[in-house]
PDB file of C-alpha atoms in Angstrom:
ATOM      1  CA  UNK A   1     169.129  87.359 -41.865  1.00 66.00           C
ATOM      2  CA  UNK A   2     170.719  84.686 -39.688  1.00 71.00           C
ATOM      3  CA  UNK A   3     168.539  82.120 -37.969  1.00 64.00           C
ATOM      4  CA  UNK A   4     169.188  79.594 -35.221  1.00 73.00           C
ATOM      5  CA  UNK A   5     167.578  76.178 -35.212  1.00 75.00           C
ATOM      6  CA  UNK A   6     165.371  76.182 -32.137  1.00 78.00           C
ATOM      7  CA  UNK A   7     162.986  73.212 -32.270  1.00 84.00           C
ATOM      8  CA  UNK A   8     162.633  69.890 -34.122  1.00 88.00           C
ATOM      9  CA  UNK A   9     159.447  67.807 -33.873  1.00 88.00           C
ATOM     10  CA  UNK A  10     159.414  64.263 -35.235  1.00 91.00           C
ATOM     11  CA  UNK A  11     155.978  62.731 -35.736  1.00 89.00           C
ATOM     12  CA  UNK A  12     154.896  59.354 -34.399  1.00 90.00           C
ATOM     13  CA  UNK A  13     151.753  57.254 -34.582  1.00 87.00           C
ATOM     14  CA  UNK A  14     152.447  55.647 -31.185  1.00 92.00           C
ATOM     15  CA  UNK A  15     153.696  58.180 -28.653  1.00 93.00           C
ATOM     16  CA  UNK A  16     154.079  55.634 -25.844  1.00 94.00           C
ATOM     17  CA  UNK A  17     156.243  53.286 -27.922  1.00 95.00           C
ATOM     18  CA  UNK A  18     158.253  56.173 -29.402  1.00 95.00           C
ATOM     19  CA  UNK A  19     158.911  57.650 -25.945  1.00 95.00           C
ATOM     20  CA  UNK A  20     160.137  54.244 -24.766  1.00 96.00           C
ATOM     21  CA  UNK A  21     162.453  53.944 -27.787  1.00 97.00           C
ATOM     22  CA  UNK A  22     163.982  57.414 -27.364  1.00 96.00           C
ATOM     23  CA  UNK A  23     164.461  57.027 -23.596  1.00 96.00           C
ATOM     24  CA  UNK A  24     165.097  53.275 -23.254  1.00 97.00           C
ATOM     25  CA  UNK A  25     167.121  52.625 -26.420  1.00 97.00           C
ATOM     26  CA  UNK A  26     168.691  55.978 -27.307  1.00 96.00           C
ATOM     27  CA  UNK A  27     169.036  57.181 -23.700  1.00 95.00           C
ATOM     28  CA  UNK A  28     167.397  60.584 -24.240  1.00 94.00           C
ATOM     29  CA  UNK A  29     166.105  62.372 -21.131  1.00 93.00           C
ATOM     30  CA  UNK A  30     162.624  63.892 -21.116  1.00 92.00           C
ATOM     31  CA  UNK A  31     161.720  67.347 -19.900  1.00 90.00           C
ATOM     32  CA  UNK A  32     158.379  69.157 -19.449  1.00 89.00           C
ATOM     33  CA  UNK A  33     156.118  69.290 -22.492  1.00 87.00           C
ATOM     34  CA  UNK A  34     152.518  69.071 -23.684  1.00 87.00           C
ATOM     35  CA  UNK A  35     150.511  65.848 -23.225  1.00 86.00           C
ATOM     36  CA  UNK A  36     150.598  64.902 -26.936  1.00 88.00           C
ATOM     37  CA  UNK A  37     154.403  65.042 -27.119  1.00 91.00           C
ATOM     38  CA  UNK A  38     157.597  63.905 -25.459  1.00 93.00           C
ATOM     39  CA  UNK A  39     160.144  66.707 -25.242  1.00 93.00           C
ATOM     40  CA  UNK A  40     163.777  65.879 -24.623  1.00 93.00           C
ATOM     41  CA  UNK A  41     166.432  67.742 -22.666  1.00 86.00           C
ATOM     42  CA  UNK A  42     169.213  69.221 -24.768  1.00 82.00           C
ATOM     43  CA  UNK A  43     172.654  70.397 -23.804  1.00 72.00           C
ATOM     44  CA  UNK A  44     173.165  72.127 -27.148  1.00 77.00           C
ATOM     45  CA  UNK A  45     170.266  74.569 -27.291  1.00 77.00           C
ATOM     46  CA  UNK A  46     167.916  72.993 -29.852  1.00 82.00           C
ATOM     47  CA  UNK A  47     164.853  71.256 -28.451  1.00 84.00           C
ATOM     48  CA  UNK A  48     163.857  67.901 -29.942  1.00 87.00           C
ATOM     49  CA  UNK A  49     160.425  66.359 -29.437  1.00 89.00           C
ATOM     50  CA  UNK A  50     158.331  63.525 -30.754  1.00 86.00           C
ATOM     51  CA  UNK A  51     154.644  64.200 -31.091  1.00 87.00           C
ATOM     52  CA  UNK A  52     151.427  62.849 -32.442  1.00 81.00           C
ATOM     53  CA  UNK A  53     150.521  64.470 -35.762  1.00 75.00           C
ATOM     54  CA  UNK A  54     147.641  66.902 -36.000  1.00 68.00           C
ATOM     55  CA  UNK A  55     144.583  65.623 -37.901  1.00 68.00           C
ATOM     56  CA  UNK A  56     145.504  67.519 -41.101  1.00 64.00           C
ATOM     57  CA  UNK A  57     149.110  66.235 -41.219  1.00 66.00           C
ATOM     58  CA  UNK A  58     150.026  63.270 -43.421  1.00 63.00           C
ATOM     59  CA  UNK A  59     151.220  60.142 -41.644  1.00 62.00           C
ATOM     60  CA  UNK A  60     152.482  58.079 -44.593  1.00 66.00           C
ATOM     61  CA  UNK A  61     155.936  59.559 -45.067  1.00 64.00           C
ATOM     62  CA  UNK A  62     157.390  60.327 -41.664  1.00 66.00           C
ATOM     63  CA  UNK A  63     161.033  61.300 -41.896  1.00 64.00           C
ATOM     64  CA  UNK A  64     161.188  61.414 -45.704  1.00 64.00           C
ATOM     65  CA  UNK A  65     163.617  64.028 -46.954  1.00 66.00           C
ATOM     66  CA  UNK A  66     164.920  65.083 -43.556  1.00 75.00           C
ATOM     67  CA  UNK A  67     168.364  64.556 -42.017  1.00 80.00           C
ATOM     68  CA  UNK A  68     168.650  64.995 -38.269  1.00 88.00           C
ATOM     69  CA  UNK A  69     172.141  64.916 -36.735  1.00 89.00           C
ATOM     70  CA  UNK A  70     173.044  64.754 -33.059  1.00 91.00           C
ATOM     71  CA  UNK A  71     176.496  65.439 -31.637  1.00 90.00           C
ATOM     72  CA  UNK A  72     177.863  62.917 -29.142  1.00 92.00           C
ATOM     73  CA  UNK A  73     181.238  62.911 -27.360  1.00 92.00           C
ATOM     74  CA  UNK A  74     182.189  59.344 -28.407  1.00 95.00           C
ATOM     75  CA  UNK A  75     180.364  57.956 -31.465  1.00 96.00           C
ATOM     76  CA  UNK A  76     181.755  54.421 -31.155  1.00 97.00           C
ATOM     77  CA  UNK A  77     180.872  54.097 -27.468  1.00 97.00           C
ATOM     78  CA  UNK A  78     177.373  55.481 -28.050  1.00 96.00           C
ATOM     79  CA  UNK A  79     176.907  53.127 -31.022  1.00 98.00           C
ATOM     80  CA  UNK A  80     177.852  50.137 -28.847  1.00 98.00           C
ATOM     81  CA  UNK A  81     175.472  51.237 -26.086  1.00 97.00           C
ATOM     82  CA  UNK A  82     172.397  51.822 -28.240  1.00 97.00           C
ATOM     83  CA  UNK A  83     173.012  48.787 -30.448  1.00 98.00           C
ATOM     84  CA  UNK A  84     173.038  46.625 -27.312  1.00 97.00           C
ATOM     85  CA  UNK A  85     169.729  48.288 -26.332  1.00 97.00           C
ATOM     86  CA  UNK A  86     168.140  47.372 -29.683  1.00 97.00           C
ATOM     87  CA  UNK A  87     168.729  50.308 -32.045  1.00 97.00           C
ATOM     88  CA  UNK A  88     168.450  49.459 -35.757  1.00 96.00           C
ATOM     89  CA  UNK A  89     171.695  50.684 -37.312  1.00 97.00           C
ATOM     90  CA  UNK A  90     171.340  51.689 -40.975  1.00 95.00           C
ATOM     91  CA  UNK A  91     174.864  53.024 -41.426  1.00 95.00           C
ATOM     92  CA  UNK A  92     177.660  51.549 -39.280  1.00 97.00           C
ATOM     93  CA  UNK A  93     180.284  53.725 -37.593  1.00 97.00           C
ATOM     94  CA  UNK A  94     182.605  55.314 -40.111  1.00 96.00           C
ATOM     95  CA  UNK A  95     184.555  58.476 -40.732  1.00 94.00           C
ATOM     96  CA  UNK A  96     182.321  61.063 -42.379  1.00 88.00           C
ATOM     97  CA  UNK A  97     182.342  64.723 -43.356  1.00 81.00           C
ATOM     98  CA  UNK A  98     181.922  65.854 -39.737  1.00 82.00           C
ATOM     99  CA  UNK A  99     184.000  63.160 -38.025  1.00 88.00           C
ATOM    100  CA  UNK A 100     183.105  59.693 -36.762  1.00 94.00           C
ATOM    101  CA  UNK A 101     179.422  58.971 -37.427  1.00 94.00           C
ATOM    102  CA  UNK A 102     176.662  56.352 -37.745  1.00 96.00           C
ATOM    103  CA  UNK A 103     172.909  56.319 -38.406  1.00 94.00           C
ATOM    104  CA  UNK A 104     169.885  54.516 -36.953  1.00 96.00           C
ATOM    105  CA  UNK A 105     166.264  54.186 -38.048  1.00 93.00           C
ATOM    106  CA  UNK A 106     163.554  54.790 -35.451  1.00 93.00           C
ATOM    107  CA  UNK A 107     160.400  52.662 -35.285  1.00 92.00           C
ATOM    108  CA  UNK A 108     158.557  55.506 -37.085  1.00 89.00           C
ATOM    109  CA  UNK A 109     161.063  55.460 -39.965  1.00 88.00           C
ATOM    110  CA  UNK A 110     163.093  58.552 -39.040  1.00 90.00           C
ATOM    111  CA  UNK A 111     166.811  58.314 -39.751  1.00 91.00           C
ATOM    112  CA  UNK A 112     168.920  59.848 -36.993  1.00 92.00           C
ATOM    113  CA  UNK A 113     172.633  60.365 -37.454  1.00 93.00           C
ATOM    114  CA  UNK A 114     175.026  60.654 -34.515  1.00 94.00           C
ATOM    115  CA  UNK A 115     178.448  62.202 -35.051  1.00 93.00           C
ATOM    116  CA  UNK A 116     181.359  62.699 -32.736  1.00 94.00           C
ATOM    117  CA  UNK A 117     181.833  66.291 -31.651  1.00 88.00           C
ATOM    118  CA  UNK A 118     184.830  67.958 -30.102  1.00 74.00           C
ATOM    119  CA  UNK A 119     184.572  68.358 -26.338  1.00 58.00           C
TER     120      UNK A 119
END
């Protein structure tokens, strides 16, 4: 059976601050979603959201053991833009297995990797 990644939800303890980080620092655009989440527009088909955890979900280890990669047309230009906006870079731009790439850590401790994709 083949599957297609359809939805990624990253948990946050402060939805207002997380929404500001993803829109103001990373430049993501929001789209319609439920009140306890911020859902972002995607050109590639997979929906990404940040949301408050449900009461039974653990909050101590957000992002542990997960790698989330986003394709961007120009990794170096995007790195310069989001670094100037305050992104915490954990891995500087470099050539990687999928092309030019770098990683940032979100305020909730998620590591997001951005890699240059072919247009």
